[in-house]
mmCIF file with all atom_site columns, C-alpha atoms and ligand atoms in Angstrom:
data_model
loop_
_atom_site.group_PDB
_atom_site.id
_atom_site.type_symbol
_atom_site.label_atom_id
_atom_site.label_alt_id
_atom_site.label_comp_id
_atom_site.label_asym_id
_atom_site.label_entity_id
_atom_site.label_seq_id
_atom_site.pdbx_PDB_ins_code
_atom_site.Cartn_x
_atom_site.Cartn_y
_atom_site.Cartn_z
_atom_site.occupancy
_atom_site.B_iso_or_equiv
_atom_site.pdbx_formal_charge
_atom_site.auth_seq_id
_atom_site.auth_comp_id
_atom_site.auth_asym_id
_atom_site.auth_atom_id
_atom_site.pdbx_PDB_model_num
ATOM   1   C CA  . UNK A 1 1   ? -15.254 -0.782  -13.953 1.00 80.00 ? 1   UNK A CA  1
ATOM   2   C CA  . UNK A 1 2   ? -12.553 -0.729  -11.045 1.00 91.00 ? 2   UNK A CA  1
ATOM   3   C CA  . UNK A 1 3   ? -14.825 0.953   -7.770  1.00 96.00 ? 3   UNK A CA  1
ATOM   4   C CA  . UNK A 1 4   ? -13.077 3.547   -5.922  1.00 97.00 ? 4   UNK A CA  1
ATOM   5   C CA  . UNK A 1 5   ? -12.759 3.656   -2.317  1.00 97.00 ? 5   UNK A CA  1
ATOM   6   C CA  . UNK A 1 6   ? -11.838 5.601   0.189   1.00 98.00 ? 6   UNK A CA  1
ATOM   7   C CA  . UNK A 1 7   ? -12.321 5.101   3.669   1.00 98.00 ? 7   UNK A CA  1
ATOM   8   C CA  . UNK A 1 8   ? -10.757 6.285   7.658   1.00 98.00 ? 8   UNK A CA  1
ATOM   9   C CA  . UNK A 1 9   ? -9.363  2.920   9.979   1.00 98.00 ? 9   UNK A CA  1
ATOM   10  C CA  . UNK A 1 10  ? -6.839  0.388   10.800  1.00 98.00 ? 10  UNK A CA  1
ATOM   11  C CA  . UNK A 1 11  ? -5.949  -1.712  7.385   1.00 98.00 ? 11  UNK A CA  1
ATOM   12  C CA  . UNK A 1 12  ? -5.934  -4.373  9.809   1.00 98.00 ? 12  UNK A CA  1
ATOM   13  C CA  . UNK A 1 13  ? -9.175  -4.755  10.292  1.00 98.00 ? 13  UNK A CA  1
ATOM   14  C CA  . UNK A 1 14  ? -10.537 -5.001  6.677   1.00 98.00 ? 14  UNK A CA  1
ATOM   15  C CA  . UNK A 1 15  ? -12.016 -7.978  5.056   1.00 98.00 ? 15  UNK A CA  1
ATOM   16  C CA  . UNK A 1 16  ? -10.411 -7.912  1.617   1.00 98.00 ? 16  UNK A CA  1
ATOM   17  C CA  . UNK A 1 17  ? -8.261  -10.051 -0.705  1.00 98.00 ? 17  UNK A CA  1
ATOM   18  C CA  . UNK A 1 18  ? -4.710  -8.169  0.112   1.00 98.00 ? 18  UNK A CA  1
ATOM   19  C CA  . UNK A 1 19  ? -3.752  -5.314  2.270   1.00 99.00 ? 19  UNK A CA  1
ATOM   20  C CA  . UNK A 1 20  ? -1.398  -3.428  1.206   1.00 99.00 ? 20  UNK A CA  1
ATOM   21  C CA  . UNK A 1 21  ? 1.852   -3.154  3.548   1.00 98.00 ? 21  UNK A CA  1
ATOM   22  C CA  . UNK A 1 22  ? 4.197   0.166   4.338   1.00 98.00 ? 22  UNK A CA  1
ATOM   23  C CA  . UNK A 1 23  ? 7.228   -1.646  4.473   1.00 98.00 ? 23  UNK A CA  1
ATOM   24  C CA  . UNK A 1 24  ? 10.631  -1.742  4.321   1.00 98.00 ? 24  UNK A CA  1
ATOM   25  C CA  . UNK A 1 25  ? 13.157  -2.368  2.544   1.00 98.00 ? 25  UNK A CA  1
ATOM   26  C CA  . UNK A 1 26  ? 14.250  -5.789  4.642   1.00 98.00 ? 26  UNK A CA  1
ATOM   27  C CA  . UNK A 1 27  ? 10.320  -6.401  4.611   1.00 98.00 ? 27  UNK A CA  1
ATOM   28  C CA  . UNK A 1 28  ? 10.536  -7.560  8.384   1.00 97.00 ? 28  UNK A CA  1
ATOM   29  C CA  . UNK A 1 29  ? 8.696   -5.142  9.968   1.00 97.00 ? 29  UNK A CA  1
ATOM   30  C CA  . UNK A 1 30  ? 8.968   -1.653  11.588  1.00 97.00 ? 30  UNK A CA  1
ATOM   31  C CA  . UNK A 1 31  ? 6.671   0.343   13.054  1.00 97.00 ? 31  UNK A CA  1
ATOM   32  C CA  . UNK A 1 32  ? 3.702   2.525   11.838  1.00 98.00 ? 32  UNK A CA  1
ATOM   33  C CA  . UNK A 1 33  ? 1.571   0.207   10.065  1.00 98.00 ? 33  UNK A CA  1
ATOM   34  C CA  . UNK A 1 34  ? 3.973   -2.070  8.936   1.00 98.00 ? 34  UNK A CA  1
ATOM   35  C CA  . UNK A 1 35  ? 4.161   -2.807  12.148  1.00 98.00 ? 35  UNK A CA  1
ATOM   36  C CA  . UNK A 1 36  ? 0.227   -3.135  13.216  1.00 98.00 ? 36  UNK A CA  1
ATOM   37  C CA  . UNK A 1 37  ? 0.561   -5.552  10.062  1.00 98.00 ? 37  UNK A CA  1
ATOM   38  C CA  . UNK A 1 38  ? 2.999   -8.256  10.901  1.00 98.00 ? 38  UNK A CA  1
ATOM   39  C CA  . UNK A 1 39  ? 1.254   -7.710  14.809  1.00 98.00 ? 39  UNK A CA  1
ATOM   40  C CA  . UNK A 1 40  ? -1.836  -8.407  13.577  1.00 98.00 ? 40  UNK A CA  1
ATOM   41  C CA  . UNK A 1 41  ? -0.813  -11.059 11.381  1.00 98.00 ? 41  UNK A CA  1
ATOM   42  C CA  . UNK A 1 42  ? 0.873   -12.955 13.539  1.00 98.00 ? 42  UNK A CA  1
ATOM   43  C CA  . UNK A 1 43  ? 5.001   -14.667 13.735  1.00 98.00 ? 43  UNK A CA  1
ATOM   44  C CA  . UNK A 1 44  ? 4.316   -16.432 10.429  1.00 98.00 ? 44  UNK A CA  1
ATOM   45  C CA  . UNK A 1 45  ? 4.319   -13.350 8.360   1.00 98.00 ? 45  UNK A CA  1
ATOM   46  C CA  . UNK A 1 46  ? 7.688   -12.184 9.352   1.00 98.00 ? 46  UNK A CA  1
ATOM   47  C CA  . UNK A 1 47  ? 9.041   -15.816 8.882   1.00 98.00 ? 47  UNK A CA  1
ATOM   48  C CA  . UNK A 1 48  ? 7.494   -15.586 5.138   1.00 98.00 ? 48  UNK A CA  1
ATOM   49  C CA  . UNK A 1 49  ? 9.674   -12.980 4.363   1.00 98.00 ? 49  UNK A CA  1
ATOM   50  C CA  . UNK A 1 50  ? 12.609  -14.289 5.222   1.00 98.00 ? 50  UNK A CA  1
ATOM   51  C CA  . UNK A 1 51  ? 13.397  -15.884 2.173   1.00 98.00 ? 51  UNK A CA  1
ATOM   52  C CA  . UNK A 1 52  ? 12.482  -12.805 -0.089  1.00 98.00 ? 52  UNK A CA  1
ATOM   53  C CA  . UNK A 1 53  ? 15.539  -12.112 1.275   1.00 98.00 ? 53  UNK A CA  1
ATOM   54  C CA  . UNK A 1 54  ? 14.207  -8.234  1.498   1.00 98.00 ? 54  UNK A CA  1
ATOM   55  C CA  . UNK A 1 55  ? 13.095  -5.316  -1.204  1.00 98.00 ? 55  UNK A CA  1
ATOM   56  C CA  . UNK A 1 56  ? 14.121  -3.011  -3.104  1.00 98.00 ? 56  UNK A CA  1
ATOM   57  C CA  . UNK A 1 57  ? 11.774  0.515   -3.576  1.00 98.00 ? 57  UNK A CA  1
ATOM   58  C CA  . UNK A 1 58  ? 9.384   -0.077  -5.668  1.00 98.00 ? 58  UNK A CA  1
ATOM   59  C CA  . UNK A 1 59  ? 9.058   -3.133  -5.478  1.00 98.00 ? 59  UNK A CA  1
ATOM   60  C CA  . UNK A 1 60  ? 6.143   -5.765  -4.249  1.00 98.00 ? 60  UNK A CA  1
ATOM   61  C CA  . UNK A 1 61  ? 6.372   -9.040  -2.513  1.00 99.00 ? 61  UNK A CA  1
ATOM   62  C CA  . UNK A 1 62  ? 2.960   -11.360 -1.414  1.00 98.00 ? 62  UNK A CA  1
ATOM   63  C CA  . UNK A 1 63  ? 2.350   -13.499 1.176   1.00 98.00 ? 63  UNK A CA  1
ATOM   64  C CA  . UNK A 1 64  ? -0.263  -14.902 3.201   1.00 98.00 ? 64  UNK A CA  1
ATOM   65  C CA  . UNK A 1 65  ? -2.489  -12.942 5.451   1.00 98.00 ? 65  UNK A CA  1
ATOM   66  C CA  . UNK A 1 66  ? -1.982  -15.805 8.095   1.00 98.00 ? 66  UNK A CA  1
ATOM   67  C CA  . UNK A 1 67  ? -4.245  -14.550 11.709  1.00 98.00 ? 67  UNK A CA  1
ATOM   68  C CA  . UNK A 1 68  ? -4.986  -11.209 9.676   1.00 98.00 ? 68  UNK A CA  1
ATOM   69  C CA  . UNK A 1 69  ? -8.732  -10.569 8.330   1.00 98.00 ? 69  UNK A CA  1
ATOM   70  C CA  . UNK A 1 70  ? -7.367  -10.433 4.626   1.00 98.00 ? 70  UNK A CA  1
ATOM   71  C CA  . UNK A 1 71  ? -6.356  -13.550 2.522   1.00 98.00 ? 71  UNK A CA  1
ATOM   72  C CA  . UNK A 1 72  ? -2.764  -11.504 0.928   1.00 98.00 ? 72  UNK A CA  1
ATOM   73  C CA  . UNK A 1 73  ? -0.739  -9.217  2.197   1.00 98.00 ? 73  UNK A CA  1
ATOM   74  C CA  . UNK A 1 74  ? 1.880   -7.314  -0.461  1.00 99.00 ? 74  UNK A CA  1
ATOM   75  C CA  . UNK A 1 75  ? 4.649   -5.373  1.268   1.00 98.00 ? 75  UNK A CA  1
ATOM   76  C CA  . UNK A 1 76  ? 5.729   -2.688  -0.714  1.00 98.00 ? 76  UNK A CA  1
ATOM   77  C CA  . UNK A 1 77  ? 9.028   -0.902  0.219   1.00 98.00 ? 77  UNK A CA  1
ATOM   78  C CA  . UNK A 1 78  ? 8.140   3.579   -0.811  1.00 98.00 ? 78  UNK A CA  1
ATOM   79  C CA  . UNK A 1 79  ? 11.014  5.804   -1.565  1.00 98.00 ? 79  UNK A CA  1
ATOM   80  C CA  . UNK A 1 80  ? 12.095  8.002   1.865   1.00 98.00 ? 80  UNK A CA  1
ATOM   81  C CA  . UNK A 1 81  ? 11.127  11.872  0.110   1.00 98.00 ? 81  UNK A CA  1
ATOM   82  C CA  . UNK A 1 82  ? 13.934  14.300  0.086   1.00 98.00 ? 82  UNK A CA  1
ATOM   83  C CA  . UNK A 1 83  ? 13.588  16.479  -2.443  1.00 97.00 ? 83  UNK A CA  1
ATOM   84  C CA  . UNK A 1 84  ? 11.500  14.873  -4.820  1.00 97.00 ? 84  UNK A CA  1
ATOM   85  C CA  . UNK A 1 85  ? 14.282  15.030  -7.881  1.00 98.00 ? 85  UNK A CA  1
ATOM   86  C CA  . UNK A 1 86  ? 15.824  11.633  -5.976  1.00 98.00 ? 86  UNK A CA  1
ATOM   87  C CA  . UNK A 1 87  ? 13.333  9.437   -8.250  1.00 98.00 ? 87  UNK A CA  1
ATOM   88  C CA  . UNK A 1 88  ? 10.257  9.763   -5.602  1.00 98.00 ? 88  UNK A CA  1
ATOM   89  C CA  . UNK A 1 89  ? 7.733   10.002  -7.814  1.00 98.00 ? 89  UNK A CA  1
ATOM   90  C CA  . UNK A 1 90  ? 8.692   7.298   -9.571  1.00 98.00 ? 90  UNK A CA  1
ATOM   91  C CA  . UNK A 1 91  ? 9.363   5.046   -7.342  1.00 98.00 ? 91  UNK A CA  1
ATOM   92  C CA  . UNK A 1 92  ? 5.421   5.857   -5.265  1.00 98.00 ? 92  UNK A CA  1
ATOM   93  C CA  . UNK A 1 93  ? 4.252   5.255   -8.719  1.00 98.00 ? 93  UNK A CA  1
ATOM   94  C CA  . UNK A 1 94  ? 6.250   1.126   -8.615  1.00 99.00 ? 94  UNK A CA  1
ATOM   95  C CA  . UNK A 1 95  ? 4.736   0.370   -5.974  1.00 98.00 ? 95  UNK A CA  1
ATOM   96  C CA  . UNK A 1 96  ? 0.974   0.923   -6.219  1.00 98.00 ? 96  UNK A CA  1
ATOM   97  C CA  . UNK A 1 97  ? 1.890   -0.296  -9.720  1.00 98.00 ? 97  UNK A CA  1
ATOM   98  C CA  . UNK A 1 98  ? 3.218   -3.241  -8.522  1.00 98.00 ? 98  UNK A CA  1
ATOM   99  C CA  . UNK A 1 99  ? 1.090   -3.455  -6.204  1.00 98.00 ? 99  UNK A CA  1
ATOM   100 C CA  . UNK A 1 100 ? -1.945  -4.203  -7.576  1.00 98.00 ? 100 UNK A CA  1
ATOM   101 C CA  . UNK A 1 101 ? -0.116  -6.130  -10.782 1.00 98.00 ? 101 UNK A CA  1
ATOM   102 C CA  . UNK A 1 102 ? 0.634   -8.914  -7.987  1.00 98.00 ? 102 UNK A CA  1
ATOM   103 C CA  . UNK A 1 103 ? -3.190  -8.190  -6.776  1.00 98.00 ? 103 UNK A CA  1
ATOM   104 C CA  . UNK A 1 104 ? -4.071  -8.921  -10.353 1.00 98.00 ? 104 UNK A CA  1
ATOM   105 C CA  . UNK A 1 105 ? -1.824  -12.078 -10.435 1.00 98.00 ? 105 UNK A CA  1
ATOM   106 C CA  . UNK A 1 106 ? -3.418  -13.289 -7.319  1.00 98.00 ? 106 UNK A CA  1
ATOM   107 C CA  . UNK A 1 107 ? -6.734  -13.412 -8.348  1.00 98.00 ? 107 UNK A CA  1
ATOM   108 C CA  . UNK A 1 108 ? -8.049  -10.983 -5.807  1.00 98.00 ? 108 UNK A CA  1
ATOM   109 C CA  . UNK A 1 109 ? -10.699 -9.024  -6.875  1.00 98.00 ? 109 UNK A CA  1
ATOM   110 C CA  . UNK A 1 110 ? -10.475 -6.267  -3.763  1.00 98.00 ? 110 UNK A CA  1
ATOM   111 C CA  . UNK A 1 111 ? -7.129  -4.380  -2.624  1.00 98.00 ? 111 UNK A CA  1
ATOM   112 C CA  . UNK A 1 112 ? -7.264  -1.952  0.278   1.00 99.00 ? 112 UNK A CA  1
ATOM   113 C CA  . UNK A 1 113 ? -3.935  0.381   0.572   1.00 98.00 ? 113 UNK A CA  1
ATOM   114 C CA  . UNK A 1 114 ? -2.422  2.068   3.350   1.00 98.00 ? 114 UNK A CA  1
ATOM   115 C CA  . UNK A 1 115 ? -0.804  5.956   2.606   1.00 98.00 ? 115 UNK A CA  1
ATOM   116 C CA  . UNK A 1 116 ? 2.225   4.164   1.323   1.00 98.00 ? 116 UNK A CA  1
ATOM   117 C CA  . UNK A 1 117 ? 5.172   7.053   2.016   1.00 98.00 ? 117 UNK A CA  1
ATOM   118 C CA  . UNK A 1 118 ? 3.452   9.358   4.279   1.00 98.00 ? 118 UNK A CA  1
ATOM   119 C CA  . UNK A 1 119 ? 4.630   8.882   6.892   1.00 98.00 ? 119 UNK A CA  1
ATOM   120 C CA  . UNK A 1 120 ? 7.526   8.024   8.651   1.00 97.00 ? 120 UNK A CA  1
ATOM   121 C CA  . UNK A 1 121 ? 9.568   8.565   5.545   1.00 98.00 ? 121 UNK A CA  1
ATOM   122 C CA  . UNK A 1 122 ? 7.822   11.550  5.113   1.00 98.00 ? 122 UNK A CA  1
ATOM   123 C CA  . UNK A 1 123 ? 6.230   11.838  1.588   1.00 98.00 ? 123 UNK A CA  1
ATOM   124 C CA  . UNK A 1 124 ? 4.117   14.870  1.075   1.00 98.00 ? 124 UNK A CA  1
ATOM   125 C CA  . UNK A 1 125 ? 1.035   14.075  1.316   1.00 98.00 ? 125 UNK A CA  1
ATOM   126 C CA  . UNK A 1 126 ? -1.615  15.153  -1.041  1.00 98.00 ? 126 UNK A CA  1
ATOM   127 C CA  . UNK A 1 127 ? 1.707   14.891  -4.139  1.00 98.00 ? 127 UNK A CA  1
ATOM   128 C CA  . UNK A 1 128 ? 1.790   10.847  -2.820  1.00 98.00 ? 128 UNK A CA  1
ATOM   129 C CA  . UNK A 1 129 ? -2.496  11.234  -2.759  1.00 98.00 ? 129 UNK A CA  1
ATOM   130 C CA  . UNK A 1 130 ? -2.063  12.188  -6.636  1.00 98.00 ? 130 UNK A CA  1
ATOM   131 C CA  . UNK A 1 131 ? -0.044  9.540   -7.247  1.00 98.00 ? 131 UNK A CA  1
ATOM   132 C CA  . UNK A 1 132 ? -2.176  7.218   -5.485  1.00 98.00 ? 132 UNK A CA  1
ATOM   133 C CA  . UNK A 1 133 ? -5.068  7.928   -6.851  1.00 98.00 ? 133 UNK A CA  1
ATOM   134 C CA  . UNK A 1 134 ? -3.479  8.675   -10.682 1.00 97.00 ? 134 UNK A CA  1
ATOM   135 C CA  . UNK A 1 135 ? -2.045  5.274   -10.711 1.00 98.00 ? 135 UNK A CA  1
ATOM   136 C CA  . UNK A 1 136 ? -4.797  3.007   -9.097  1.00 98.00 ? 136 UNK A CA  1
ATOM   137 C CA  . UNK A 1 137 ? -7.471  4.998   -11.341 1.00 96.00 ? 137 UNK A CA  1
ATOM   138 C CA  . UNK A 1 138 ? -5.503  4.012   -14.831 1.00 96.00 ? 138 UNK A CA  1
ATOM   139 C CA  . UNK A 1 139 ? -4.791  0.494   -13.312 1.00 98.00 ? 139 UNK A CA  1
ATOM   140 C CA  . UNK A 1 140 ? -5.753  -2.110  -16.095 1.00 97.00 ? 140 UNK A CA  1
ATOM   141 C CA  . UNK A 1 141 ? -8.058  -3.850  -13.922 1.00 96.00 ? 141 UNK A CA  1
ATOM   142 C CA  . UNK A 1 142 ? -9.200  -7.252  -14.634 1.00 97.00 ? 142 UNK A CA  1
ATOM   143 C CA  . UNK A 1 143 ? -10.034 -9.144  -11.271 1.00 98.00 ? 143 UNK A CA  1
ATOM   144 C CA  . UNK A 1 144 ? -9.636  -6.382  -9.077  1.00 98.00 ? 144 UNK A CA  1
ATOM   145 C CA  . UNK A 1 145 ? -13.119 -5.283  -8.852  1.00 98.00 ? 145 UNK A CA  1
ATOM   146 C CA  . UNK A 1 146 ? -12.500 -2.606  -6.244  1.00 98.00 ? 146 UNK A CA  1
ATOM   147 C CA  . UNK A 1 147 ? -9.951  -0.569  -4.508  1.00 98.00 ? 147 UNK A CA  1
ATOM   148 C CA  . UNK A 1 148 ? -9.761  0.695   -0.954  1.00 98.00 ? 148 UNK A CA  1
ATOM   149 C CA  . UNK A 1 149 ? -8.047  3.437   -0.039  1.00 98.00 ? 149 UNK A CA  1
ATOM   150 C CA  . UNK A 1 150 ? -8.054  3.317   4.114   1.00 98.00 ? 150 UNK A CA  1
ATOM   151 C CA  . UNK A 1 151 ? -6.921  6.673   5.584   1.00 98.00 ? 151 UNK A CA  1
ATOM   152 C CA  . UNK A 1 152 ? -5.827  6.098   9.100   1.00 97.00 ? 152 UNK A CA  1
ATOM   153 C CA  . UNK A 1 153 ? -6.048  9.960   9.992   1.00 95.00 ? 153 UNK A CA  1
ATOM   154 C CA  . UNK A 1 154 ? -8.499  12.158  8.899   1.00 96.00 ? 154 UNK A CA  1
ATOM   155 C CA  . UNK A 1 155 ? -6.104  15.153  7.684   1.00 97.00 ? 155 UNK A CA  1
ATOM   156 C CA  . UNK A 1 156 ? -4.873  12.232  4.605   1.00 98.00 ? 156 UNK A CA  1
ATOM   157 C CA  . UNK A 1 157 ? -8.598  10.702  4.406   1.00 98.00 ? 157 UNK A CA  1
ATOM   158 C CA  . UNK A 1 158 ? -9.300  14.936  3.999   1.00 98.00 ? 158 UNK A CA  1
ATOM   159 C CA  . UNK A 1 159 ? -6.906  15.161  1.499   1.00 98.00 ? 159 UNK A CA  1
ATOM   160 C CA  . UNK A 1 160 ? -7.556  11.693  -0.345  1.00 98.00 ? 160 UNK A CA  1
ATOM   161 C CA  . UNK A 1 161 ? -11.202 12.933  -0.523  1.00 98.00 ? 161 UNK A CA  1
ATOM   162 C CA  . UNK A 1 162 ? -10.289 16.443  -2.055  1.00 97.00 ? 162 UNK A CA  1
ATOM   163 C CA  . UNK A 1 163 ? -8.164  14.090  -4.649  1.00 97.00 ? 163 UNK A CA  1
ATOM   164 C CA  . UNK A 1 164 ? -10.864 12.106  -5.586  1.00 96.00 ? 164 UNK A CA  1
ATOM   165 C CA  . UNK A 1 165 ? -13.339 15.032  -6.445  1.00 95.00 ? 165 UNK A CA  1
ATOM   166 C CA  . UNK A 1 166 ? -11.079 16.891  -8.250  1.00 88.00 ? 166 UNK A CA  1
ATOM   167 C CA  . UNK A 1 167 ? -10.451 13.324  -10.105 1.00 58.00 ? 167 UNK A CA  1
HETATM 168 N N1  . APR B 2 .   ? -4.020  1.486   9.121   1.00 89.70 ? 1   APR B N1  1
HETATM 169 C C1  . APR B 2 .   ? -3.636  1.948   7.831   1.00 89.70 ? 1   APR B C1  1
HETATM 170 N N2  . APR B 2 .   ? -2.905  3.075   7.819   1.00 89.70 ? 1   APR B N2  1
HETATM 171 C C2  . APR B 2 .   ? -2.485  3.278   9.347   1.00 89.70 ? 1   APR B C2  1
HETATM 172 C C3  . APR B 2 .   ? -2.117  2.357   10.056  1.00 89.70 ? 1   APR B C3  1
HETATM 173 C C4  . APR B 2 .   ? -2.822  1.559   9.976   1.00 89.70 ? 1   APR B C4  1
HETATM 174 N N3  . APR B 2 .   ? -2.566  0.856   11.159  1.00 89.70 ? 1   APR B N3  1
HETATM 175 N N4  . APR B 2 .   ? -0.582  3.156   10.838  1.00 89.70 ? 1   APR B N4  1
HETATM 176 C C5  . APR B 2 .   ? -0.025  3.916   10.467  1.00 89.70 ? 1   APR B C5  1
HETATM 177 N N5  . APR B 2 .   ? -0.971  4.170   8.799   1.00 89.70 ? 1   APR B N5  1
HETATM 178 C C6  . APR B 2 .   ? -0.939  4.781   7.818   1.00 89.70 ? 1   APR B C6  1
HETATM 179 C C7  . APR B 2 .   ? 0.377   6.183   8.900   1.00 89.70 ? 1   APR B C7  1
HETATM 180 O O1  . APR B 2 .   ? -1.139  7.129   9.594   1.00 89.70 ? 1   APR B O1  1
HETATM 181 C C8  . APR B 2 .   ? 0.546   6.545   7.541   1.00 89.70 ? 1   APR B C8  1
HETATM 182 O O2  . APR B 2 .   ? -0.182  7.307   7.213   1.00 89.70 ? 1   APR B O2  1
HETATM 183 O O3  . APR B 2 .   ? 0.682   4.898   7.470   1.00 89.70 ? 1   APR B O3  1
HETATM 184 C C9  . APR B 2 .   ? 0.589   5.069   6.862   1.00 89.70 ? 1   APR B C9  1
HETATM 185 C C10 . APR B 2 .   ? 2.325   5.422   6.237   1.00 89.70 ? 1   APR B C10 1
HETATM 186 O O4  . APR B 2 .   ? 3.194   5.750   7.505   1.00 89.70 ? 1   APR B O4  1
HETATM 187 P P1  . APR B 2 .   ? 4.266   4.929   7.324   1.00 89.70 ? 1   APR B P1  1
HETATM 188 O O5  . APR B 2 .   ? 2.973   3.772   8.893   1.00 89.70 ? 1   APR B O5  1
HETATM 189 O O6  . APR B 2 .   ? 5.228   5.399   8.893   1.00 89.70 ? 1   APR B O6  1
HETATM 190 O O7  . APR B 2 .   ? 5.075   3.965   6.819   1.00 89.70 ? 1   APR B O7  1
HETATM 191 P P2  . APR B 2 .   ? 5.581   5.179   5.475   1.00 89.70 ? 1   APR B P2  1
HETATM 192 O O8  . APR B 2 .   ? 6.416   6.368   5.799   1.00 89.70 ? 1   APR B O8  1
HETATM 193 O O9  . APR B 2 .   ? 5.706   4.840   4.371   1.00 89.70 ? 1   APR B O9  1
HETATM 194 O O10 . APR B 2 .   ? 7.265   4.328   6.708   1.00 89.70 ? 1   APR B O10 1
HETATM 195 C C11 . APR B 2 .   ? 7.758   2.776   6.524   1.00 89.70 ? 1   APR B C11 1
HETATM 196 O O11 . APR B 2 .   ? 8.063   3.218   8.521   1.00 89.70 ? 1   APR B O11 1
HETATM 197 O O12 . APR B 2 .   ? 6.654   1.285   10.157  1.00 89.70 ? 1   APR B O12 1
HETATM 198 C C12 . APR B 2 .   ? 8.000   1.863   9.035   1.00 89.70 ? 1   APR B C12 1
HETATM 199 O O13 . APR B 2 .   ? 8.926   -0.152  8.830   1.00 89.70 ? 1   APR B O13 1
HETATM 200 C C13 . APR B 2 .   ? 8.501   0.513   8.366   1.00 89.70 ? 1   APR B C13 1
HETATM 201 O O14 . APR B 2 .   ? 10.985  1.407   7.920   1.00 89.70 ? 1   APR B O14 1
HETATM 202 C C14 . APR B 2 .   ? 9.464   1.375   6.872   1.00 89.70 ? 1   APR B C14 1
HETATM 203 C C15 . APR B 2 .   ? 8.813   3.281   6.948   1.00 89.70 ? 1   APR B C15 1
#
């Protein structure tokens, strides 16, 4: 049984096997959590991403964590929210599915997610949280024993706690 935990904090400080970065399709860094992760990991992270030649929305790529406490970083570009009618829900679900898949394939026992697409990409927070919780809860984990949803602000923390309680 996978343990799911919700915390408030900075994902770059977590000592877990993998942290999941809300990246953009270039995979070359940016603002928000992407910027924080690249700053904390150091320049090798960007260098490790260059060979991927970018990543499609909903797909995921894995690299070492370099100077981070986490062994790996899983990079997944979330959808930019338009109106919910441009496959945003399915693309966001794919971010969580493909990230969990990479964690399993790399023998991770613990993984921490940032709230993908809920910042700059404007995904409605509650809907995004419902997709995150539902997708991860239903994932057939073997190696992954613990999933942490790492909320930066207290608004997201509250939403995650509500969704998990109501779940
Ligand atoms: N730790 C954990 N969560 C964080 C951190 C952090 N250090 N910094 C920000 N967050 C949270 C935000 O509060 C938000 O809830 O991560 C969530 C995702 O927000 P963004 O980082 O804006 O990511 P997203 O909405 O997916 O937009 C991605 O923004 O930063 C650029 O390069 C990125 O172009 C991409 C776009």
